Coordinates of C-alpha atoms in Angstrom, one line a residue:
Chain R
M1 CA 0.0 0.0 0.0
T2 CA 1.3 3.4 -0.9
A3 CA 0.1 7.0 -0.2
P4 CA -3.5 7.5 -1.4
N5 CA -2.4 9.0 -4.7
G6 CA 0.9 7.2 -4.8
Q7 CA 2.8 10.4 -4.3
Y8 CA 5.0 11.7 -1.5
A9 CA 6.3 15.1 -0.7
Y10 CA 10.0 14.8 -0.3
Y11 CA 12.2 16.8 2.1
P12 CA 15.8 15.9 1.4
G13 CA 17.5 18.1 4.0
C14 CA 21.0 19.7 3.6
S15 CA 23.1 16.6 4.2
L16 CA 21.6 14.7 1.3
K17 CA 22.7 17.4 -1.1
A18 CA 26.3 17.3 0.3
S19 CA 28.0 14.9 2.7
A20 CA 25.3 12.3 2.3
S21 CA 24.7 12.6 -1.5
A22 CA 25.2 8.8 -1.6
Y23 CA 22.1 8.4 0.5
E24 CA 20.0 10.4 -1.9
R25 CA 21.4 8.7 -4.9
S26 CA 20.7 5.2 -3.6
A27 CA 17.3 6.2 -2.2
M28 CA 16.2 7.6 -5.6
A29 CA 17.5 4.4 -7.4
V30 CA 15.6 2.2 -5.0
L31 CA 12.4 4.2 -5.0
E32 CA 12.3 4.0 -8.8
R33 CA 12.5 0.2 -8.5
L34 CA 9.7 0.3 -5.9
E35 CA 7.7 2.6 -8.1
L36 CA 7.2 5.2 -5.4
R37 CA 6.9 8.8 -6.6
F38 CA 8.7 11.4 -4.5
V39 CA 8.3 15.1 -5.4
E40 CA 10.9 17.4 -3.8
I41 CA 9.4 20.3 -1.9
D42 CA 10.2 23.4 -4.0
D43 CA 12.7 25.8 -2.3
W44 CA 12.8 24.0 1.0
N45 CA 15.2 25.3 3.7
C46 CA 17.3 23.8 6.4
C47 CA 15.5 22.3 9.4
G48 CA 17.9 23.9 11.9
A49 CA 19.3 20.5 13.0
T50 CA 19.8 20.4 16.7
E51 CA 21.1 23.9 16.8
Y52 CA 18.3 26.4 16.5
F53 CA 16.1 24.9 19.3
S54 CA 18.9 25.6 21.7
L55 CA 19.0 29.2 20.8
N56 CA 15.5 30.6 20.3
R57 CA 12.5 28.4 20.0
L58 CA 10.0 30.5 18.1
P59 CA 12.4 31.2 15.1
A60 CA 13.4 27.5 15.3
Y61 CA 9.8 26.3 14.9
S62 CA 9.1 28.9 12.3
L63 CA 12.1 27.8 10.2
V64 CA 10.8 24.3 10.2
A65 CA 7.2 25.4 9.6
R66 CA 8.1 27.2 6.4
N67 CA 8.9 23.7 5.0
L68 CA 5.6 22.3 6.4
A69 CA 3.7 25.1 4.7
L70 CA 5.4 24.6 1.4
A71 CA 4.9 20.8 1.6
A72 CA 1.2 21.2 2.4
A73 CA 0.7 23.0 -0.9
Q74 CA 1.5 19.7 -2.7
P75 CA -1.3 17.3 -3.6
T76 CA -0.4 14.8 -0.9
H77 CA -0.4 14.7 2.8
E78 CA 2.5 12.4 3.2
L79 CA 5.8 14.1 3.9
V80 CA 9.0 12.0 3.9
A81 CA 12.5 12.8 5.2
P82 CA 15.4 10.4 4.9
C83 CA 17.5 12.2 7.6
S84 CA 16.5 11.3 11.1
A85 CA 17.1 14.8 12.5
C86 CA 15.1 16.5 9.7
Y87 CA 12.3 13.9 10.3
L88 CA 12.3 14.7 14.0
N89 CA 12.2 18.4 13.6
L90 CA 9.4 18.3 11.0
R91 CA 7.3 15.9 13.1
K92 CA 8.0 17.7 16.4
T93 CA 7.0 21.1 15.0
D94 CA 3.8 19.7 13.6
D95 CA 3.1 17.9 16.9
H96 CA 4.0 20.8 19.2
M97 CA 1.9 23.2 17.1
R98 CA -1.0 20.8 17.6
Q99 CA -0.4 20.5 21.3
E100 CA 0.0 24.2 22.0
P101 CA -2.5 26.6 20.5
K102 CA -0.4 29.6 21.5
L103 CA 2.6 28.2 19.6
K104 CA 0.5 27.5 16.6
E105 CA -0.8 31.1 16.6
Q106 CA 2.7 32.6 17.0
V107 CA 4.3 30.4 14.3
N108 CA 1.5 31.3 11.9
R109 CA 2.0 35.0 12.7
A110 CA 5.6 34.6 11.7
L111 CA 4.7 32.6 8.6
A112 CA 2.2 35.2 7.6
A113 CA 5.1 37.7 7.3
G114 CA 6.2 35.5 4.4
G115 CA 2.7 35.0 3.0
L116 CA 2.5 31.4 4.3
H117 CA 0.3 29.4 6.8
Y118 CA 0.4 25.9 8.2
E119 CA -2.5 24.0 9.8
P120 CA -0.9 21.4 12.2
G121 CA -2.1 17.9 11.5
T122 CA -2.4 18.5 7.7
L123 CA 0.7 16.5 7.0
R124 CA 1.8 13.0 8.1
V125 CA 5.5 13.3 8.7
R126 CA 7.4 10.1 8.1
H127 CA 11.0 8.7 7.9
L128 CA 12.0 7.1 4.7
L129 CA 12.7 3.7 6.5
D130 CA 9.1 3.6 7.8
V131 CA 7.6 4.5 4.4
I132 CA 9.6 1.7 2.7
I133 CA 8.7 -0.9 5.3
D134 CA 5.1 0.1 6.0
D135 CA 3.9 1.2 2.6
V136 CA 5.8 -1.2 0.3
G137 CA 6.1 -4.1 2.8
Y138 CA 8.6 -7.0 3.2
E139 CA 7.0 -9.2 0.6
A140 CA 7.0 -6.7 -2.2
I141 CA 10.6 -5.8 -1.4
A142 CA 11.6 -9.5 -1.4
A143 CA 10.1 -9.8 -4.9
K144 CA 12.6 -7.3 -6.2
V145 CA 15.6 -9.0 -4.8
T146 CA 17.8 -10.4 -7.6
R147 CA 21.2 -10.6 -5.9
P148 CA 20.6 -11.6 -2.2
L149 CA 23.3 -10.3 0.2
A150 CA 24.0 -13.9 1.2
G151 CA 26.9 -14.3 3.6
L152 CA 27.2 -10.7 4.5
R153 CA 27.0 -10.0 8.2
V154 CA 25.3 -6.6 8.9
A155 CA 24.9 -4.6 12.1
P156 CA 21.6 -2.7 11.8
Y157 CA 22.2 0.8 13.3
Y158 CA 19.1 2.8 14.0
G159 CA 20.6 5.6 16.1
C160 CA 18.2 7.7 18.0
L161 CA 15.7 9.9 16.2
V162 CA 14.0 7.4 13.9
V163 CA 12.7 5.5 16.9
R164 CA 12.7 8.1 19.6
P165 CA 10.7 10.0 20.9
F166 CA 8.1 9.2 18.2
E167 CA 8.0 5.4 18.3
S168 CA 7.8 3.8 15.0
D169 CA 9.1 0.6 16.5
D170 CA 10.4 -0.4 19.9
P171 CA 12.4 2.7 21.1
E172 CA 15.0 0.5 22.9
Y173 CA 15.4 -2.5 20.6
P174 CA 13.8 -1.9 17.2
T175 CA 13.8 -4.7 14.7
H176 CA 12.0 -3.5 11.6
M177 CA 15.2 -2.7 9.7
D178 CA 16.6 -6.1 10.9
R179 CA 13.8 -7.8 9.1
L180 CA 14.3 -5.7 6.0
L181 CA 17.9 -6.7 5.8
E182 CA 17.0 -10.3 6.3
V183 CA 14.6 -10.0 3.4
L184 CA 17.5 -8.8 1.4
G185 CA 19.4 -12.0 2.2
A186 CA 21.9 -10.6 4.7
T187 CA 22.8 -12.2 8.0
V188 CA 21.7 -9.7 10.7
V189 CA 24.0 -9.8 13.8
D190 CA 22.8 -9.2 17.3
F191 CA 23.6 -5.6 18.0
P192 CA 22.7 -4.4 21.5
M193 CA 24.0 -0.8 20.7
K194 CA 21.7 -0.5 17.7
A195 CA 19.7 2.4 19.0
H196 CA 22.4 4.2 21.0
C197 CA 23.6 7.7 20.2
C198 CA 26.4 8.4 17.7
G199 CA 27.2 11.7 19.5
G200 CA 25.5 14.0 17.1
H201 CA 27.1 17.4 16.9
M202 CA 29.5 16.5 19.7
T203 CA 32.2 15.5 17.2
Q204 CA 32.5 19.2 16.5
I205 CA 32.1 20.5 20.0
S206 CA 33.4 17.9 22.4
E207 CA 35.6 15.1 21.0
D208 CA 36.0 13.5 24.4
T209 CA 32.2 12.9 24.6
A210 CA 31.7 12.0 20.9
F211 CA 34.6 9.6 20.3
E212 CA 33.7 7.5 23.3
L213 CA 30.1 7.1 22.1
I214 CA 31.4 6.2 18.6
R215 CA 33.9 3.7 20.0
R216 CA 31.2 1.9 21.9
I217 CA 29.1 1.4 18.8
L218 CA 32.0 0.3 16.6
H219 CA 33.2 -2.0 19.4
N220 CA 29.8 -3.6 19.6
A221 CA 29.5 -4.1 15.9
A222 CA 33.0 -5.6 15.7
A223 CA 32.4 -7.9 18.6
Y224 CA 29.6 -9.5 16.7
Q225 CA 31.8 -9.8 13.6
A226 CA 29.8 -7.5 11.4
D227 CA 31.2 -6.8 8.0
V228 CA 29.3 -3.6 7.6
I229 CA 27.2 -1.2 9.7
V230 CA 23.9 -0.1 8.1
T231 CA 22.5 3.3 8.9
V232 CA 19.3 5.4 8.3
C233 CA 20.8 8.8 9.0
P234 CA 23.4 11.1 7.5
M235 CA 24.7 12.3 10.9
C236 CA 25.2 8.7 12.1
Q237 CA 26.9 7.7 8.9
L238 CA 29.3 10.7 9.1
N239 CA 30.2 10.2 12.7
L240 CA 30.8 6.4 12.4
D241 CA 32.6 6.6 9.0
A242 CA 34.5 9.9 9.0
Y243 CA 35.7 9.8 12.6
Q244 CA 36.5 6.0 12.7
G245 CA 40.2 6.9 12.0
N246 CA 40.2 9.4 14.9
V247 CA 38.6 6.9 17.2
N248 CA 41.3 4.3 16.2
R249 CA 44.1 6.7 16.9
R250 CA 42.7 7.9 20.2
F251 CA 41.9 4.4 21.6
G252 CA 44.5 2.4 19.9
T253 CA 41.9 0.3 18.2
A254 CA 41.8 -1.1 14.6
F255 CA 38.2 -0.9 13.6
N256 CA 37.7 -1.2 9.9
L257 CA 33.9 -1.1 9.6
P258 CA 32.4 0.4 6.5
V259 CA 29.1 2.3 7.2
L260 CA 26.5 2.1 4.4
Y261 CA 22.9 3.4 4.1
F262 CA 20.1 0.9 4.1
T263 CA 19.1 2.2 0.7
Q264 CA 22.5 1.2 -0.6
M265 CA 22.0 -2.4 0.7
M266 CA 18.6 -2.5 -0.9
G267 CA 20.0 -1.3 -4.2
L268 CA 22.8 -4.0 -4.1
A269 CA 20.2 -6.7 -3.5
F270 CA 18.1 -5.3 -6.3
G271 CA 21.0 -5.9 -8.6
L272 CA 22.0 -2.3 -9.1
Q273 CA 25.6 -1.4 -9.6
P274 CA 27.6 0.0 -6.5
E275 CA 28.5 3.2 -8.4
A276 CA 24.8 3.9 -9.1
L277 CA 24.3 3.8 -5.4
G278 CA 27.0 6.2 -4.4
I279 CA 29.1 3.3 -3.0
G280 CA 32.8 4.5 -3.0
S281 CA 32.1 7.8 -1.3
E282 CA 32.5 6.3 2.2
L283 CA 35.8 7.0 3.9
V284 CA 36.2 3.5 5.3
P285 CA 36.0 1.6 2.0
A286 CA 33.3 -1.0 1.6
Q287 CA 35.0 -3.0 -1.0
A288 CA 36.2 -5.9 1.2
A289 CA 32.6 -6.4 2.5
L290 CA 31.2 -6.2 -1.1
N291 CA 33.7 -8.9 -2.2
K292 CA 31.9 -11.3 0.2
I293 CA 28.7 -10.9 -1.9
G294 CA 30.5 -11.2 -5.2
Q295 CA 30.5 -7.5 -6.0
V296 CA 33.8 -7.3 -7.9
P297 CA 35.4 -3.9 -7.8
A298 CA 34.3 -1.8 -10.8
E299 CA 37.0 -1.0 -13.2
T300 CA 38.1 2.5 -12.4
P301 CA 37.2 4.3 -15.6
R302 CA 40.6 5.4 -16.7
H303 CA 40.8 8.1 -19.2
T304 CA 42.7 6.6 -22.1
P305 CA 42.3 8.9 -25.1
K306 CA 42.2 6.9 -28.2
R307 CA 44.9 7.6 -30.6
R308 CA 43.6 8.9 -33.8
D309 CA 45.2 9.6 -37.0
K310 CA 46.1 13.3 -37.0
D311 CA 44.7 13.6 -40.4
A312 CA 41.3 12.1 -39.5
L313 CA 38.2 14.1 -39.8
P314 CA 37.1 16.0 -36.6
M315 CA 34.5 14.0 -34.7
P316 CA 32.2 15.2 -31.9
S317 CA 33.9 14.3 -28.6
R318 CA 32.3 11.6 -26.5
Q319 CA 30.0 12.9 -23.8
R320 CA 31.5 12.3 -20.4
R321 CA 29.2 10.8 -17.8
Chain L
M1 CA 10.3 30.9 46.1
P2 CA 12.1 33.6 44.1
E3 CA 9.9 35.1 41.4
G4 CA 10.9 36.3 38.0
P5 CA 9.3 39.0 35.8
N6 CA 5.5 38.9 35.8
G7 CA 5.5 37.2 39.1
R8 CA 6.1 33.7 37.7
T9 CA 8.5 31.4 39.5
F10 CA 11.5 29.9 37.7
Y11 CA 9.7 26.5 37.7
Q12 CA 6.6 28.0 36.1
R13 CA 8.7 29.7 33.4
V14 CA 10.5 26.5 32.6
V15 CA 7.3 24.5 32.4
Q16 CA 5.4 27.1 30.3
A17 CA 8.2 27.4 27.7
T18 CA 8.2 23.6 27.1
P19 CA 5.4 21.8 25.2
G20 CA 4.2 19.1 27.6
G21 CA 6.3 20.6 30.3
K22 CA 3.5 20.4 33.0
S23 CA 4.4 16.8 33.7
L24 CA 7.6 18.0 35.3
A25 CA 5.5 18.3 38.5
Q26 CA 5.1 14.5 38.5
C27 CA 8.8 13.8 38.7
L28 CA 9.4 10.9 41.0
Q29 CA 13.1 11.5 41.4
C30 CA 13.6 7.9 40.2
G31 CA 16.8 8.6 38.2
S32 CA 15.9 6.7 35.1
C33 CA 16.9 9.8 33.1
G34 CA 20.4 10.0 34.5
G35 CA 20.9 6.2 34.2
S36 CA 19.9 6.3 30.6
C37 CA 22.0 9.3 29.6
P38 CA 25.0 8.5 27.3
S39 CA 26.8 11.7 28.4
G40 CA 25.9 11.5 32.1
P41 CA 29.5 11.2 33.2
D42 CA 30.3 14.6 31.7
M43 CA 27.4 16.4 33.4
D44 CA 27.6 18.6 36.5
H45 CA 24.2 17.4 37.6
S46 CA 22.1 14.5 36.5
P47 CA 18.7 15.5 34.9
R48 CA 17.0 14.2 38.1
Q49 CA 19.1 16.5 40.3
L50 CA 18.5 19.4 37.9
F51 CA 14.7 18.9 38.2
A52 CA 14.8 18.9 42.0
M53 CA 16.9 22.2 41.7
I54 CA 14.3 23.7 39.4
M55 CA 11.5 22.9 41.9
A56 CA 13.6 24.4 44.6
G57 CA 13.9 27.6 42.6
M58 CA 17.7 27.4 42.2
E59 CA 17.7 29.4 39.0
D60 CA 21.3 30.6 38.9
E61 CA 22.7 27.1 39.7
V62 CA 20.5 25.4 37.2
L63 CA 21.2 27.9 34.4
S64 CA 25.0 27.7 35.0
S65 CA 25.1 23.9 35.1
N66 CA 26.7 22.3 32.1
T67 CA 24.1 19.6 32.1
P68 CA 21.8 20.8 29.2
W69 CA 24.9 21.5 27.1
H70 CA 26.0 17.9 27.2
C71 CA 22.6 16.6 26.2
V72 CA 23.1 14.9 22.8
S73 CA 19.4 14.9 22.1
C74 CA 19.0 11.1 22.0
Y75 CA 15.7 11.0 23.8
Y76 CA 16.5 7.9 25.7
C77 CA 15.5 9.6 29.0
T78 CA 12.3 10.9 27.4
V79 CA 11.0 7.5 26.4
R80 CA 12.1 5.8 29.6
C81 CA 10.7 8.4 32.0
P82 CA 7.8 6.7 33.8
Q83 CA 6.0 10.1 34.1
Q84 CA 6.3 11.1 30.4
I85 CA 8.3 14.2 31.2
P86 CA 9.7 15.7 27.9
I87 CA 13.2 15.8 29.4
T88 CA 15.1 16.5 26.1
D89 CA 12.8 19.4 25.3
L90 CA 13.3 20.7 28.8
M91 CA 17.0 20.7 28.2
Y92 CA 16.4 22.9 25.1
T93 CA 14.4 25.3 27.2
L94 CA 17.2 25.5 29.8
K95 CA 19.8 26.2 27.1
Q96 CA 17.7 29.1 25.8
M97 CA 17.2 30.5 29.3
A98 CA 20.9 30.2 30.0
I99 CA 21.7 32.2 26.9
A100 CA 19.0 34.8 27.6
R101 CA 20.5 35.3 31.1
G102 CA 24.1 35.0 30.0
K103 CA 24.7 32.2 32.4
Y104 CA 26.2 29.5 30.2
R105 CA 29.8 28.5 30.7
E106 CA 30.0 26.2 27.7
S107 CA 30.8 28.9 25.1
G108 CA 31.8 26.3 22.5
H109 CA 28.3 24.9 22.2
V110 CA 26.7 28.3 21.9
D111 CA 29.2 29.5 19.3
F112 CA 28.7 26.3 17.3
S113 CA 25.0 26.7 17.3
N114 CA 25.3 30.4 16.4
S115 CA 27.7 29.6 13.6
F116 CA 25.4 27.0 12.2
I117 CA 22.3 29.2 12.4
G118 CA 24.3 32.1 11.0
M119 CA 24.8 30.1 7.8
V120 CA 21.1 29.1 7.7
E121 CA 19.9 32.6 8.2
R122 CA 22.2 33.8 5.3
F123 CA 21.6 31.0 2.8
G124 CA 18.6 29.1 4.0
R125 CA 20.7 26.0 4.0
S126 CA 23.5 24.7 6.1
F127 CA 27.0 25.1 4.7
E128 CA 29.3 22.6 6.2
L129 CA 32.6 24.0 5.0
G130 CA 31.8 27.6 6.0
L131 CA 30.6 26.4 9.4
A132 CA 33.6 24.1 10.1
T133 CA 36.1 26.8 9.0
R134 CA 34.5 29.6 11.0
Y135 CA 33.9 27.5 14.2
H136 CA 37.2 25.7 14.3
L137 CA 39.4 28.7 13.5
T138 CA 38.1 30.4 16.6
H139 CA 37.8 27.4 18.8
N140 CA 40.4 24.8 17.8
P141 CA 43.0 26.6 15.6
L142 CA 45.6 24.0 16.6
K143 CA 43.3 21.3 15.3
M144 CA 42.8 22.9 12.0
V145 CA 45.4 20.6 10.4
S146 CA 43.6 17.4 11.4
K147 CA 40.2 18.9 10.7
G148 CA 41.5 20.2 7.4
T149 CA 42.8 16.8 6.4
L150 CA 39.4 15.2 7.1
G151 CA 37.7 18.1 5.1
L152 CA 40.0 17.4 2.2
Q153 CA 39.2 13.7 2.2
M154 CA 35.5 14.6 2.3
M155 CA 36.0 17.0 -0.6
V156 CA 37.8 14.4 -2.7
K157 CA 34.9 12.0 -2.1
G158 CA 32.5 14.7 -3.3
R159 CA 31.0 15.0 0.1
L160 CA 31.9 18.6 1.0
S161 CA 30.8 21.4 -1.2
P162 CA 33.3 24.3 -1.6
L163 CA 30.4 26.8 -2.2
P164 CA 27.2 27.5 -0.2
E165 CA 23.9 26.7 -1.8
S166 CA 21.2 29.2 -1.3
I167 CA 17.4 28.9 -1.5
R168 CA 15.7 31.2 -4.0
N169 CA 13.2 32.9 -1.7
M170 CA 15.6 34.3 0.9
P171 CA 13.5 37.4 1.4
Q172 CA 10.5 35.3 2.4
L173 CA 12.6 33.2 4.9
T174 CA 14.2 36.4 6.3
A175 CA 10.8 38.0 6.8
I176 CA 9.5 34.9 8.6
L177 CA 12.5 34.7 10.9
T178 CA 12.5 38.4 11.6
E179 CA 8.9 38.3 12.7
A180 CA 9.5 35.2 14.8
K181 CA 12.3 36.9 16.6
R182 CA 10.2 40.0 17.1
I183 CA 7.5 37.9 18.7
A184 CA 10.0 36.0 20.8
A185 CA 11.6 39.2 22.1
Q186 CA 8.2 40.4 23.4
Q187 CA 7.9 37.4 25.7
E188 CA 10.3 36.5 28.5
V189 CA 11.7 33.0 28.7

């Protein structure tokens, strides 16, 4: 079952256009296979991450509400965000505006200065993981699997905000992504730290705090002999992937755990090429893990200009990808 | 109990500035929050202690505690609280109050948030390179080499844009945020 008219309003968030472009690329490739139609909200703005709510709550809610107002203008009531922090901010703003009439009135006064209005409750804000699992379903996903991830040991890492505080599954020990990965043919390892925090913005502010949180998660995944950690959030991916080297240097560890998005795992199982899923942009290379499922490294397209006779007629140059 | 402007106690102001904050009155002092907190060891006071201090009207002590600044916003405490107290959101309220009163000691956190929001208010989108450069130059100049190395790796992988991206309708966003700030300035937190 999909959204009533088969269409979803799509809020990418800043990360998916930059540090997590692999997430967007793989999500779009997988959505096409699943025949889900996502329409990007025109001219959306940043959700403020975890920063604006610490400073000034009314502008923080208003920043998010502009996106809700723009999304509500689309012919669908389903709003999807692939980033857990964006998802939380969108959903929390809708929820708090519904709970607090005064907040609703004040946010709408601010929106009116930009000619916008948002009626809380208009949209159903959802995370991409929940849309894929709840609206497509395990069976329909299984039907698309052409290259099962057999033999690959995966640690399903949910992080915080996809399961807390709005509970789409058990907030302490969720299992819906576990089942999804099993449907793809992977071996899902027990992973007690699956819903613990990656440290969020602390990698920037307090390395002492952040690196210890990252270490615990990596340690746990390594202890259960995972080949790869699978995430649903750009912040989690960045912290576990980009700071894995720092953690190894600080604690004298030798973690070598690639961190991929669940959409990349789906794409691989659907038979898509790793490059079409943005695989290769992770800082801890995933190739060794991919070898286990028979994904041979793609030939690096080397630019070898063909030698042509200098007297040959001029030909249009080949379009580069 | 010491009263603030408009005759409201510190406790009342905290509660009223937080959606669902009324349930703070039901705190059992059970400590599930502190026990669930991944950054508990770094905090001056556990959330439980902080709540008792709020009820006791210890405004200065609460607002100068580092506790809210070490909250990583993981919501473990919130879902585990037997009284459904929105603990994470209360931490956001306390951060705002600490800034409004100039009580915070953790300037790194505030500067990071300000740098981040500065980019958003200018472009409508976050700009990771601009943020990292501005924040770390002022806070960790000695770490710029290691931060820069990571930044370079990210750029090679196409994950860090050298230029900010801006939304088209910045005048609209600016008008909305200006009005929101004007309304916020009229009410005390």
